[in-house]
Coordinates of N, CA, C and O in Angstrom, one line a residue:
Q1 N 80.1 -18.3 106.5 CA 81.3 -17.6 106.0 C 82.5 -18.0 106.9 O 83.5 -17.5 106.7
S2 N 82.2 -18.9 107.8 CA 83.3 -19.3 108.7 C 84.1 -20.5 108.2 O 84.2 -21.5 108.8
G3 N 84.7 -20.2 107.0 CA 85.6 -21.3 106.4 C 84.8 -22.4 105.7 O 85.4 -23.4 105.4
Q4 N 83.5 -22.3 105.6 CA 82.7 -23.3 105.1 C 82.1 -22.9 103.7 O 81.0 -23.3 103.3
I5 N 82.9 -22.1 103.0 CA 82.4 -21.6 101.7 C 82.1 -22.7 100.7 O 81.0 -22.7 100.1
K6 N 83.0 -23.6 100.5 CA 82.7 -24.7 99.6 C 81.5 -25.5 100.0 O 80.7 -25.8 99.1
N7 N 81.3 -25.8 101.2 CA 80.2 -26.5 101.7 C 78.9 -25.8 101.5 O 77.9 -26.3 101.0
Y8 N 78.9 -24.5 101.7 CA 77.8 -23.6 101.5 C 77.3 -23.6 100.1 O 76.1 -23.8 99.8
Y9 N 78.2 -23.4 99.2 CA 77.9 -23.4 97.7 C 77.5 -24.8 97.2 O 76.6 -24.9 96.4
S10 N 78.1 -25.8 97.8 CA 77.7 -27.2 97.4 C 76.3 -27.5 97.8 O 75.5 -28.0 97.0
E11 N 75.9 -27.1 99.0 CA 74.6 -27.4 99.5 C 73.6 -26.6 98.8 O 72.5 -27.1 98.4
L12 N 73.8 -25.3 98.6 CA 72.9 -24.4 97.9 C 72.7 -24.9 96.4 O 71.6 -24.9 95.9
S13 N 73.8 -25.3 95.8 CA 73.7 -25.8 94.4 C 72.9 -27.1 94.4 O 72.1 -27.2 93.5
D14 N 73.1 -28.0 95.3 CA 72.4 -29.2 95.4 C 70.9 -28.9 95.5 O 70.0 -29.6 94.9
I15 N 70.5 -28.0 96.4 CA 69.1 -27.6 96.6 C 68.5 -27.1 95.3 O 67.4 -27.5 94.9
M16 N 69.2 -26.2 94.6 CA 68.7 -25.7 93.4 C 68.6 -26.8 92.3 O 67.6 -26.8 91.5
R17 N 69.5 -27.7 92.2 CA 69.5 -28.7 91.2 C 68.3 -29.7 91.5 O 67.6 -30.1 90.6
R18 N 68.1 -30.0 92.8 CA 67.0 -30.9 93.1 C 65.7 -30.2 92.8 O 64.7 -30.8 92.3
Y19 N 65.6 -28.9 93.1 CA 64.4 -28.1 92.7 C 64.2 -28.2 91.2 O 63.0 -28.4 90.8
L20 N 65.2 -28.0 90.4 CA 65.1 -28.0 88.9 C 64.6 -29.4 88.5 O 63.7 -29.5 87.6
E21 N 65.1 -30.5 89.1 CA 64.7 -31.8 88.8 C 63.2 -32.0 89.1 O 62.4 -32.5 88.3
N22 N 62.8 -31.6 90.3 CA 61.4 -31.8 90.7 C 60.4 -30.9 89.9 O 59.3 -31.3 89.6
R23 N 60.8 -29.7 89.7 CA 59.9 -28.7 89.0 C 59.8 -28.9 87.5 O 58.8 -28.8 87.0
Y24 N 61.0 -29.2 86.9 CA 61.0 -29.2 85.4 C 61.3 -30.6 84.9 O 61.4 -30.8 83.7
Q25 N 61.5 -31.6 85.7 CA 61.7 -33.0 85.3 C 63.0 -33.1 84.4 O 63.0 -33.7 83.4
I26 N 64.0 -32.4 84.8 CA 65.3 -32.5 84.1 C 66.3 -33.1 85.0 O 66.2 -33.0 86.2
L27 N 67.3 -33.8 84.5 CA 68.3 -34.5 85.3 C 69.4 -33.6 85.8 O 70.5 -33.7 85.4
A28 N 69.0 -32.7 86.6 CA 70.0 -31.6 87.0 C 71.1 -32.1 87.9 O 72.2 -31.6 87.9
M29 N 70.8 -33.1 88.7 CA 71.8 -33.6 89.6 C 73.0 -34.3 88.9 O 74.1 -34.3 89.3
E30 N 72.6 -35.0 87.8 CA 73.6 -35.7 87.0 C 74.1 -34.9 85.8 O 75.0 -35.4 85.1
S31 N 73.6 -33.7 85.6 CA 74.0 -32.9 84.5 C 75.0 -31.8 84.9 O 75.0 -31.3 86.0
S32 N 75.8 -31.4 83.9 CA 76.7 -30.3 84.1 C 76.0 -29.0 84.1 O 74.8 -29.0 83.6
T33 N 76.5 -27.9 84.6 CA 75.9 -26.6 84.5 C 75.6 -26.2 83.0 O 74.5 -25.7 82.7
T34 N 76.5 -26.5 82.2 CA 76.3 -26.2 80.7 C 75.1 -27.0 80.2 O 74.3 -26.5 79.4
E35 N 75.0 -28.3 80.5 CA 73.9 -29.1 80.0 C 72.6 -28.6 80.6 O 71.6 -28.5 79.9
I36 N 72.5 -28.2 81.9 CA 71.3 -27.6 82.5 C 71.0 -26.3 81.7 O 69.8 -26.1 81.4
A37 N 71.9 -25.5 81.5 CA 71.7 -24.2 80.8 C 71.1 -24.5 79.4 O 70.1 -23.8 79.0
Q38 N 71.6 -25.4 78.7 CA 71.1 -25.8 77.3 C 69.7 -26.2 77.4 O 68.9 -25.8 76.6
L39 N 69.4 -27.1 78.3 CA 68.0 -27.6 78.5 C 67.0 -26.5 78.8 O 66.0 -26.4 78.2
I40 N 67.4 -25.7 79.7 CA 66.5 -24.6 80.1 C 66.3 -23.6 79.0 O 65.2 -23.2 78.8
K41 N 67.3 -23.3 78.3 CA 67.2 -22.4 77.2 C 66.4 -23.0 76.0 O 65.5 -22.3 75.5
M42 N 66.7 -24.2 75.7 CA 66.1 -24.9 74.6 C 64.6 -25.1 74.8 O 63.7 -24.8 73.9
Q43 N 64.2 -25.4 76.0 CA 62.8 -25.7 76.4 C 62.1 -24.4 76.8 O 60.9 -24.4 77.1
K44 N 62.9 -23.3 76.9 CA 62.3 -22.0 77.4 C 61.5 -22.2 78.7 O 60.4 -21.7 78.8
L45 N 62.2 -22.7 79.7 CA 61.5 -23.0 80.9 C 61.3 -21.8 81.8 O 60.3 -21.7 82.6
V46 N 62.2 -20.9 81.8 CA 62.1 -19.7 82.6 C 62.6 -18.5 81.7 O 63.3 -18.6 80.7
D47 N 62.2 -17.3 82.2 CA 62.5 -16.1 81.4 C 64.1 -15.8 81.5 O 64.8 -16.4 82.3
K48 N 64.5 -15.0 80.6 CA 66.0 -14.8 80.4 C 66.7 -14.2 81.6 O 67.8 -14.6 82.0
E49 N 66.0 -13.3 82.3 CA 66.6 -12.8 83.6 C 66.8 -13.8 84.6 O 67.9 -13.9 85.2
L50 N 65.8 -14.7 84.8 CA 66.0 -15.8 85.8 C 67.0 -16.8 85.3 O 67.8 -17.3 86.1
Q51 N 67.1 -17.0 84.0 CA 68.1 -17.9 83.5 C 69.5 -17.4 83.8 O 70.3 -18.1 84.3
Q52 N 69.7 -16.1 83.5 CA 71.0 -15.5 83.7 C 71.4 -15.6 85.2 O 72.6 -16.0 85.5
K53 N 70.5 -15.3 86.1 CA 70.9 -15.4 87.5 C 71.2 -16.8 88.0 O 72.1 -17.0 88.7
L54 N 70.3 -17.7 87.5 CA 70.6 -19.1 87.8 C 71.9 -19.6 87.3 O 72.7 -20.2 88.1
F55 N 72.2 -19.4 86.0 CA 73.4 -19.8 85.5 C 74.6 -19.2 86.1 O 75.7 -19.8 86.3
E56 N 74.5 -17.9 86.4 CA 75.6 -17.2 87.1 C 75.9 -17.9 88.5 O 77.1 -18.2 88.8
F57 N 74.9 -18.2 89.2 CA 75.0 -18.9 90.5 C 75.6 -20.3 90.3 O 76.6 -20.7 91.0
L58 N 75.1 -21.1 89.4 CA 75.6 -22.4 89.2 C 77.1 -22.4 88.7 O 77.9 -23.3 89.2
E59 N 77.4 -21.5 87.9 CA 78.8 -21.4 87.4 C 79.7 -21.0 88.6 O 80.8 -21.6 88.7
T60 N 79.3 -20.1 89.4 CA 80.1 -19.7 90.5 C 80.2 -20.8 91.5 O 81.3 -21.1 92.0
S61 N 79.2 -21.6 91.7 CA 79.2 -22.7 92.6 C 80.2 -23.8 92.1 O 81.0 -24.3 92.9
D62 N 80.2 -24.0 90.8 CA 81.2 -24.9 90.2 C 82.6 -24.4 90.4 O 83.5 -25.2 90.8
L63 N 82.9 -23.1 90.3 CA 84.2 -22.6 90.5 C 84.6 -22.7 92.0 O 85.8 -23.0 92.3
V64 N 83.7 -22.5 92.9 CA 84.0 -22.7 94.3 C 84.3 -24.1 94.6 O 85.3 -24.4 95.3
K65 N 83.5 -25.0 94.1 CA 83.6 -26.5 94.4 C 84.9 -27.1 93.7 O 85.5 -27.9 94.3
F66 N 85.2 -26.7 92.5 CA 86.2 -27.4 91.7 C 87.5 -26.6 91.4 O 88.5 -27.2 91.1
A67 N 87.4 -25.3 91.6 CA 88.6 -24.5 91.2 C 89.1 -23.6 92.4 O 89.9 -22.7 92.2
K68 N 88.5 -23.9 93.6 CA 88.9 -23.2 94.8 C 88.7 -21.7 94.7 O 89.5 -20.9 95.3
F69 N 87.8 -21.3 93.9 CA 87.4 -19.9 93.8 C 86.7 -19.4 95.1 O 86.0 -20.2 95.7
E70 N 87.0 -18.2 95.5 CA 86.3 -17.7 96.7 C 85.6 -16.4 96.4 O 86.3 -15.3 96.3
P71 N 84.3 -16.4 96.3 CA 83.5 -15.2 96.0 C 83.6 -14.2 97.2 O 84.0 -14.6 98.3
L72 N 83.3 -13.0 96.9 CA 83.2 -12.0 97.9 C 82.2 -12.3 99.0 O 81.2 -13.0 98.6
A73 N 82.4 -11.9 100.2 CA 81.4 -12.3 101.3 C 80.0 -11.8 100.9 O 79.0 -12.4 101.2
S74 N 79.9 -10.6 100.3 CA 78.6 -10.1 99.9 C 77.8 -10.9 98.9 O 76.6 -10.9 98.8
E75 N 78.6 -11.7 98.1 CA 77.9 -12.6 97.1 C 77.2 -13.8 97.8 O 76.3 -14.3 97.2
H76 N 77.7 -14.2 98.9 CA 77.1 -15.4 99.6 C 75.6 -15.2 99.8 O 74.7 -16.0 99.4
M77 N 75.2 -14.1 100.4 CA 73.8 -13.8 100.7 C 73.1 -13.4 99.4 O 71.9 -13.8 99.2
R78 N 73.7 -12.8 98.5 CA 73.1 -12.4 97.2 C 72.7 -13.7 96.5 O 71.5 -13.8 95.9
Y79 N 73.5 -14.7 96.4 CA 73.2 -16.0 95.7 C 72.0 -16.7 96.5 O 71.2 -17.3 95.8
L80 N 72.1 -16.7 97.8 CA 71.0 -17.3 98.5 C 69.6 -16.6 98.2 O 68.6 -17.2 98.0
E81 N 69.7 -15.2 98.2 CA 68.4 -14.5 97.9 C 68.0 -14.7 96.5 O 66.8 -14.9 96.2
Q82 N 68.9 -14.8 95.5 CA 68.5 -15.1 94.1 C 67.9 -16.5 94.0 O 67.0 -16.6 93.2
S83 N 68.5 -17.4 94.7 CA 68.0 -18.8 94.6 C 66.5 -18.8 95.2 O 65.6 -19.4 94.6
Y84 N 66.4 -18.2 96.3 CA 65.0 -18.1 96.9 C 64.0 -17.4 96.0 O 62.9 -17.9 95.8
A85 N 64.4 -16.3 95.4 CA 63.6 -15.6 94.5 C 63.2 -16.5 93.2 O 62.1 -16.5 92.7
F86 N 64.2 -17.2 92.7 CA 64.0 -18.1 91.6 C 62.9 -19.1 91.9 O 62.0 -19.3 91.1
V87 N 63.0 -19.7 93.1 CA 61.9 -20.7 93.5 C 60.6 -20.0 93.6 O 59.6 -20.5 93.1
L88 N 60.5 -18.9 94.3 CA 59.3 -18.2 94.4 C 58.6 -17.8 93.1 O 57.4 -17.9 92.9
K89 N 59.4 -17.4 92.1 CA 58.9 -17.0 90.8 C 58.5 -18.2 89.9 O 57.8 -18.0 89.0
T90 N 59.1 -19.3 90.2 CA 58.8 -20.5 89.3 C 58.0 -21.6 89.9 O 57.7 -22.6 89.2
K91 N 57.7 -21.5 91.2 CA 57.0 -22.6 91.8 C 55.6 -22.7 91.2 O 55.0 -21.8 90.7
I92 N 55.1 -23.9 91.3 CA 53.7 -24.2 90.8 C 52.8 -23.8 91.9 O 52.9 -24.2 93.1
E93 N 51.8 -22.9 91.6 CA 50.8 -22.4 92.5 C 49.7 -23.4 92.5 O 49.1 -23.7 91.4
V94 N 49.2 -23.8 93.7 CA 48.1 -24.7 93.8 C 46.9 -23.8 94.1 O 46.9 -23.0 95.1
V95 N 45.9 -23.8 93.2 CA 44.7 -23.0 93.4 C 43.6 -23.9 94.0 O 43.2 -24.9 93.4
V96 N 43.1 -23.5 95.1 CA 42.0 -24.3 95.7 C 40.7 -23.6 95.4 O 40.5 -22.4 95.7
V97 N 39.8 -24.4 94.8 CA 38.5 -23.8 94.4 C 37.5 -24.4 95.4 O 37.4 -25.6 95.5
E98 N 36.8 -23.6 96.0 CA 35.8 -24.0 97.0 C 34.6 -24.5 96.3 O 34.2 -24.0 95.3
Q99 N 33.9 -25.5 96.9 CA 32.7 -26.0 96.4 C 31.6 -24.9 96.4 O 31.7 -24.0 97.3
N100 N 30.7 -25.0 95.5 CA 29.6 -24.0 95.5 C 28.9 -24.1 96.9 O 28.5 -25.1 97.3
S101 N 28.8 -22.9 97.5 CA 28.2 -22.9 98.9 C 26.7 -22.6 98.8 O 26.2 -22.3 99.9
A102 N 26.1 -22.6 97.7 CA 24.7 -22.3 97.6 C 23.9 -23.4 98.2 O 24.3 -24.6 98.3
K103 N 22.8 -23.0 98.7 CA 21.8 -24.0 99.4 C 21.2 -24.9 98.3 O 21.0 -24.4 97.2
P104 N 20.8 -26.1 98.6 CA 20.2 -27.0 97.6 C 19.0 -26.3 96.9 O 18.9 -26.5 95.7
S105 N 18.3 -25.5 97.6 CA 17.1 -24.9 96.9 C 17.5 -23.8 95.9 O 16.7 -23.5 95.1
E106 N 18.8 -23.3 96.0 CA 19.2 -22.3 95.1 C 19.9 -22.9 93.9 O 20.2 -22.2 92.9
L107 N 20.2 -24.2 93.9 CA 20.9 -24.8 92.8 C 19.9 -25.0 91.6 O 18.8 -25.4 91.8
A108 N 20.4 -24.7 90.4 CA 19.6 -24.9 89.2 C 19.6 -26.4 88.9 O 20.6 -27.1 89.0
V109 N 18.4 -26.9 88.6 CA 18.3 -28.3 88.2 C 18.3 -28.3 86.7 O 17.6 -27.6 86.0
G110 N 19.2 -29.2 86.1 CA 19.4 -29.1 84.7 C 18.7 -30.2 84.0 O 18.4 -30.4 83.0

């Protein structure tokens, strides 16, 4: 918040766009916010609540970066928390299945 608002929103927006590219294989870095929104809605990649929060953040970031908009100080942390929550709710979970720990004598022979 020390005069680095544009940089803050640019960095957070880039992080989220890279995440969208890696998670959903969409060209988020080269796409406008409107194009990203259309792709996510059309492909139904995330639920509506997450869509709304993501699009609100990306639109605000665009306003900060290109229109010299300055959000309230309380919104800086809120957008960071929303971005973090978005990643937590949409990340791919890796499930590790342990090998059967049965002794060889306990295994059924087929």
